[in-house]
Short mmCIF file of C-alpha atoms in Angstrom, two decimals:
data_model
loop_
_atom_site.label_atom_id
_atom_site.label_comp_id
_atom_site.label_asym_id
_atom_site.label_seq_id
_atom_site.Cartn_x
_atom_site.Cartn_y
_atom_site.Cartn_z
CA MET U 9 -59.99 78.40 -10.08
CA LYS U 10 -57.35 79.41 -12.56
CA TRP U 11 -54.58 77.81 -10.57
CA LEU U 12 -56.50 74.57 -10.55
CA LEU U 13 -56.91 74.62 -14.27
CA ILE U 14 -53.22 75.33 -14.68
CA PHE U 15 -52.41 72.61 -12.35
CA ALA U 16 -54.52 70.10 -14.31
CA ILE U 17 -53.06 71.17 -17.64
CA VAL U 18 -49.39 70.74 -16.14
CA ILE U 19 -50.37 67.30 -14.91
CA MET U 20 -51.62 66.26 -18.31
CA LEU U 21 -48.55 67.63 -20.25
CA THR U 22 -45.78 66.67 -17.86
CA PRO U 23 -44.44 63.12 -17.91
CA ILE U 24 -45.06 61.53 -14.45
CA THR U 25 -42.24 59.45 -13.07
CA VAL U 26 -43.64 56.72 -10.94
CA HIS U 27 -41.63 56.12 -7.80
CA ALA U 28 -39.32 53.11 -8.36
CA GLU U 29 -40.09 50.36 -5.96
CA GLN U 30 -37.25 48.55 -4.15
CA GLN U 31 -36.00 45.38 -5.83
CA SER U 32 -37.67 42.23 -4.89
CA PRO U 33 -35.61 39.11 -4.14
CA MET U 34 -36.53 37.62 -7.56
CA GLU U 35 -35.60 40.80 -9.34
CA LYS U 36 -32.11 40.61 -7.67
CA LEU U 37 -31.74 37.03 -8.83
CA ASP U 38 -32.81 38.25 -12.28
CA ASP U 39 -29.82 40.58 -12.21
CA ILE U 40 -27.39 37.81 -11.19
CA SER U 41 -28.63 35.62 -14.01
CA ASP U 42 -28.02 38.39 -16.50
CA GLU U 43 -24.45 38.98 -15.20
CA ALA U 44 -23.80 35.25 -15.54
CA LEU U 45 -24.95 35.42 -19.14
CA GLN U 46 -22.70 38.49 -19.82
CA MET U 47 -19.66 36.58 -18.47
CA VAL U 48 -20.23 33.65 -20.79
CA LYS U 49 -20.75 36.04 -23.76
CA PHE U 50 -17.21 37.30 -22.99
CA HIS U 51 -15.81 33.72 -22.46
CA ARG U 52 -15.27 34.43 -18.73
CA TYR U 53 -16.46 31.04 -17.68
CA GLU U 54 -14.93 31.03 -14.15
CA ASP U 55 -16.68 34.25 -13.31
CA ALA U 56 -19.83 32.89 -14.62
CA LYS U 57 -19.56 29.83 -12.45
CA LYS U 58 -19.00 32.08 -9.37
CA LEU U 59 -22.15 34.00 -10.16
CA LEU U 60 -24.15 30.79 -10.64
CA ASP U 61 -22.94 29.57 -7.31
CA TYR U 62 -23.91 32.83 -5.70
CA PHE U 63 -27.32 32.56 -7.37
CA SER U 64 -27.76 29.07 -5.97
CA ASP U 65 -27.10 30.29 -2.35
CA GLN U 66 -29.52 33.23 -2.65
CA PHE U 67 -32.23 31.16 -4.38
CA ILE U 68 -31.99 28.53 -1.55
CA SER U 69 -32.34 31.31 0.94
CA ILE U 70 -35.27 32.86 -0.65
CA THR U 71 -37.26 29.78 -1.42
CA GLY U 72 -36.50 28.33 2.07
CA LYS U 73 -38.08 31.34 3.75
CA GLU U 74 -40.85 32.80 1.72
CA LYS U 75 -41.88 29.92 -0.67
CA PRO U 76 -42.76 32.43 -3.37
CA LEU U 77 -42.62 29.88 -6.22
CA THR U 78 -44.58 26.86 -7.05
CA MET U 79 -42.97 23.31 -7.10
CA ASP U 80 -43.05 23.38 -10.84
CA GLU U 81 -41.20 26.74 -11.04
CA VAL U 82 -38.62 25.67 -8.57
CA ARG U 83 -37.92 22.46 -10.60
CA ILE U 84 -37.73 24.55 -13.96
CA VAL U 85 -35.26 26.98 -12.17
CA ASN U 86 -33.11 24.18 -10.78
CA THR U 87 -32.93 22.28 -14.12
CA SER U 88 -32.02 25.36 -16.07
CA HIS U 89 -29.46 26.39 -13.37
CA ASP U 90 -27.85 22.79 -13.56
CA GLU U 91 -27.47 23.29 -17.36
CA ALA U 92 -26.01 26.81 -16.88
CA VAL U 93 -23.39 25.37 -14.46
CA GLU U 94 -22.57 22.70 -16.84
CA ALA U 95 -22.05 25.10 -19.64
CA ALA U 96 -19.77 27.25 -17.42
CA VAL U 97 -17.49 24.35 -16.37
CA SER U 98 -17.40 22.06 -19.28
CA PRO U 99 -14.01 21.90 -20.97
CA ASN U 100 -15.30 20.81 -24.33
CA MET U 101 -18.64 22.45 -24.85
CA LYS U 102 -18.92 24.71 -27.84
CA TYR U 103 -19.41 28.40 -27.35
CA GLU U 104 -22.76 28.49 -29.07
CA GLU U 105 -24.08 25.69 -26.82
CA ARG U 106 -22.71 27.49 -23.74
CA LEU U 107 -24.50 30.71 -24.81
CA ASN U 108 -27.87 28.90 -25.45
CA LYS U 109 -27.92 27.25 -22.03
CA LEU U 110 -27.04 30.52 -20.17
CA THR U 111 -29.70 32.27 -22.27
CA LYS U 112 -32.24 29.56 -21.43
CA PHE U 113 -31.40 30.16 -17.68
CA ARG U 114 -31.65 33.85 -17.98
CA LEU U 115 -34.97 33.75 -19.75
CA VAL U 116 -36.43 31.48 -17.03
CA ILE U 117 -35.53 33.76 -14.26
CA ASP U 118 -36.91 36.70 -16.12
CA ALA U 119 -40.13 34.93 -16.72
CA ILE U 120 -40.49 34.39 -13.01
CA ALA U 121 -39.35 37.86 -11.94
CA THR U 122 -41.42 39.83 -14.31
CA SER U 123 -45.20 40.14 -14.66
CA HIS U 124 -45.32 41.41 -18.23
CA GLN U 125 -43.24 41.53 -21.47
CA PRO U 126 -41.04 38.49 -20.78
CA LEU U 127 -37.67 38.49 -22.51
CA TRP U 128 -38.39 35.08 -24.23
CA THR U 129 -41.00 36.76 -26.58
CA GLU U 130 -38.17 38.79 -28.14
CA MET U 131 -36.96 35.70 -29.86
CA GLU U 132 -40.22 35.60 -31.92
CA ASP U 133 -38.48 36.82 -35.09
CA GLN U 134 -35.67 34.35 -34.98
CA ILE U 135 -38.04 31.39 -34.14
CA MET U 136 -40.61 32.26 -36.94
CA THR U 137 -37.96 32.93 -39.50
CA ALA U 138 -36.34 29.51 -38.97
CA PHE U 139 -39.66 27.83 -39.02
CA HIS U 140 -41.04 29.53 -42.13
CA GLN U 141 -37.80 28.68 -44.00
CA ALA U 142 -38.26 25.04 -42.95
CA LYS U 143 -42.03 25.14 -44.07
CA ASP U 144 -41.03 26.58 -47.44
CA ALA U 145 -38.41 23.96 -47.97
CA ALA U 146 -40.80 21.17 -47.07
CA ILE U 147 -43.44 22.53 -49.55
CA ASN U 148 -40.81 22.79 -52.30
CA GLY U 149 -39.48 19.30 -51.55
CA ASP U 150 -36.05 20.60 -50.51
CA THR U 151 -34.98 17.88 -48.05
CA ALA U 152 -31.64 19.31 -46.92
CA HIS U 153 -32.92 22.83 -46.27
CA PHE U 154 -35.90 21.48 -44.49
CA HIS U 155 -33.70 19.41 -42.08
CA SER U 156 -31.30 22.26 -41.58
CA ASN U 157 -33.92 24.89 -40.81
CA PHE U 158 -36.15 22.70 -38.69
CA ASN U 159 -33.07 21.83 -36.58
CA THR U 160 -32.49 25.47 -36.18
CA PHE U 161 -36.05 26.06 -35.25
CA LEU U 162 -35.88 23.31 -32.59
CA SER U 163 -32.78 24.66 -31.09
CA LEU U 164 -34.21 28.18 -30.73
CA TYR U 165 -37.49 26.68 -29.50
CA ASN U 166 -35.65 24.67 -26.92
CA VAL U 167 -34.15 27.90 -25.57
CA ILE U 168 -37.35 29.47 -24.76
CA TYR U 169 -39.30 26.30 -23.83
CA PRO U 170 -38.78 26.34 -19.99
CA SER U 171 -39.80 30.05 -19.86
CA MET U 172 -42.96 29.22 -21.95
CA LYS U 173 -43.83 26.62 -19.29
CA ILE U 174 -43.93 29.40 -16.69
CA ASP U 175 -46.03 31.91 -18.75
CA VAL U 176 -48.14 29.76 -21.08
CA PRO U 177 -51.25 27.48 -20.09
CA VAL U 178 -50.26 23.85 -20.10
CA GLU U 179 -52.92 22.91 -22.70
CA ASN U 180 -51.28 25.41 -25.15
CA ILE U 181 -47.78 23.84 -24.46
CA GLN U 182 -49.07 20.29 -24.94
CA ARG U 183 -50.75 21.26 -28.38
CA LEU U 184 -47.46 22.71 -29.58
CA ASP U 185 -45.53 19.68 -28.25
CA ALA U 186 -47.80 17.23 -30.17
CA ARG U 187 -47.38 19.10 -33.40
CA ILE U 188 -43.59 19.51 -33.15
CA ASP U 189 -43.12 15.86 -32.06
CA PHE U 190 -45.12 14.71 -35.09
CA ILE U 191 -43.24 16.79 -37.64
CA ASN U 192 -39.95 15.82 -36.05
CA GLU U 193 -40.73 12.11 -36.10
CA TYR U 194 -42.18 12.03 -39.60
CA ARG U 195 -39.93 14.42 -41.39
CA SER U 196 -39.66 12.47 -44.64
CA GLN U 197 -43.55 12.15 -44.71
CA VAL U 198 -44.03 15.85 -44.11
CA ILE U 199 -41.76 16.65 -47.04
CA THR U 200 -43.45 14.17 -49.54
CA ASN U 201 -47.05 14.20 -48.36
CA THR U 202 -49.39 17.06 -48.84
CA ASP U 203 -51.74 16.16 -46.06
CA SER U 204 -48.85 15.85 -43.57
CA GLN U 205 -47.81 19.39 -44.53
CA GLN U 206 -51.02 20.64 -43.01
CA GLU U 207 -49.34 19.97 -39.67
CA LEU U 208 -46.84 22.73 -40.64
CA THR U 209 -49.62 25.13 -41.30
CA ALA U 210 -51.38 24.30 -37.97
CA LEU U 211 -48.14 24.70 -36.20
CA ASP U 212 -47.46 28.04 -37.88
CA THR U 213 -50.92 29.23 -36.62
CA ASP U 214 -50.25 27.95 -33.05
CA LEU U 215 -46.84 29.67 -32.98
CA LYS U 216 -48.35 32.99 -34.14
CA ASN U 217 -51.04 32.72 -31.44
CA LEU U 218 -48.40 32.01 -28.84
CA PHE U 219 -46.65 35.26 -29.27
CA ALA U 220 -49.75 37.27 -30.03
CA ASN U 221 -51.38 36.12 -26.77
CA MET U 222 -48.21 37.24 -24.86
CA GLU U 223 -48.44 40.64 -26.28
CA GLU U 224 -52.02 41.26 -24.91
CA ASP U 225 -52.45 42.88 -21.59
CA GLU U 226 -48.76 43.88 -21.28
CA ALA U 227 -49.35 47.48 -20.44
CA ASP U 228 -47.19 48.60 -17.38
CA PRO U 229 -49.43 48.78 -14.30
CA SER U 230 -47.78 52.12 -13.44
CA LEU U 231 -49.23 53.47 -16.67
CA TRP U 232 -52.73 52.70 -15.60
CA TRP U 233 -51.93 54.46 -12.29
CA VAL U 234 -50.84 57.47 -14.17
CA ILE U 235 -54.04 57.50 -16.42
CA ILE U 236 -56.38 57.00 -13.40
CA SER U 237 -54.64 59.64 -11.28
CA THR U 238 -54.56 62.18 -14.12
CA GLY U 239 -58.25 61.54 -15.08
CA SER U 240 -59.30 61.94 -11.41
CA ILE U 241 -57.52 65.25 -11.14
CA ILE U 242 -59.16 66.52 -14.27
CA ILE U 243 -62.60 65.28 -13.27
CA MET U 244 -62.21 67.00 -9.76
CA THR U 245 -61.14 70.18 -11.43
CA LEU U 246 -63.93 70.39 -13.88
CA SER U 247 -66.38 69.50 -11.15
CA TYR U 248 -65.04 72.24 -8.94
CA VAL U 249 -65.25 74.72 -11.87
CA GLY U 250 -68.85 73.68 -12.62
CA TRP U 251 -69.85 74.04 -8.98
CA ARG U 252 -68.35 77.46 -8.86
CA LYS U 253 -70.06 78.57 -11.98
CA TYR U 254 -73.37 77.16 -10.50
CA GLN U 255 -72.80 78.98 -7.22
CA GLY U 256 -71.92 82.26 -9.28
CA ASP U 257 -75.07 81.97 -11.39
CA LYS U 258 -77.23 81.29 -8.21
CA ASN U 259 -75.80 84.33 -6.47
CA MET U 260 -76.27 86.40 -9.46
CA LYS U 261 -80.06 85.53 -9.75
CA LYS U 262 -80.43 86.26 -5.97
CA ASN U 263 -78.87 89.79 -6.56
CA ARG U 264 -81.17 90.40 -9.50
CA SER U 265 -84.20 89.50 -7.51
CA ARG U 266 -83.17 91.86 -4.72
CA ASP U 267 -82.62 94.68 -7.17
CA LEU U 268 -86.07 94.15 -8.64
CA LYS U 269 -87.57 94.13 -5.23
CA ASP U 270 -85.74 97.35 -4.33
#
């Protein structure tokens, strides 16, 4: 009984390392996309192109056999991959644009390969900062700063947009698209008209909800396995201890009854 209690306490206090599962094909592709991004960061464009070609071969092999992705996901991957290849081979593309295209591709593959905490949500601070600066500029009537910051927001939003389409319900995407398109098309009106500025407030709310919803239910499934396993051990141990105590009390009463009879 003592050993069971000690064992339960050790289980509770000792970090449990969940056995790492073997990498899935998509996780391997995720690694390749990350390596290609790193090559572009260090201006090693030829190496990035080789990795992207290797990715293409592996992707065709995977999707040709198992069909693990939807048609929309395949289309998003192919489009972002084409843009990444263009960034790797273009002789005139600026470094920042190359980096954005490879980052977009990397985020798409991560969104498909992972079931929680997608990397694109880590751009929340950058995106919200650019948007809030644009919003403040519009309210203050600062045309130059509004255009500059809203363009920055659009550029960052464009980087995560394909990944969002994988993880976010289509109706949410459509609502965001409608608000962003209106603000972009009627920029001058948004700066001068108070009613039009309500679209900025509404978009602010939608963007906050977008990232907030992605933060929900992101607990690692392995953590739940640890919690359930530990709880089961504790319950079994306490039940066994209670049963032993019950048996002990029962036997003690029997012995007392015998002594009285004797």
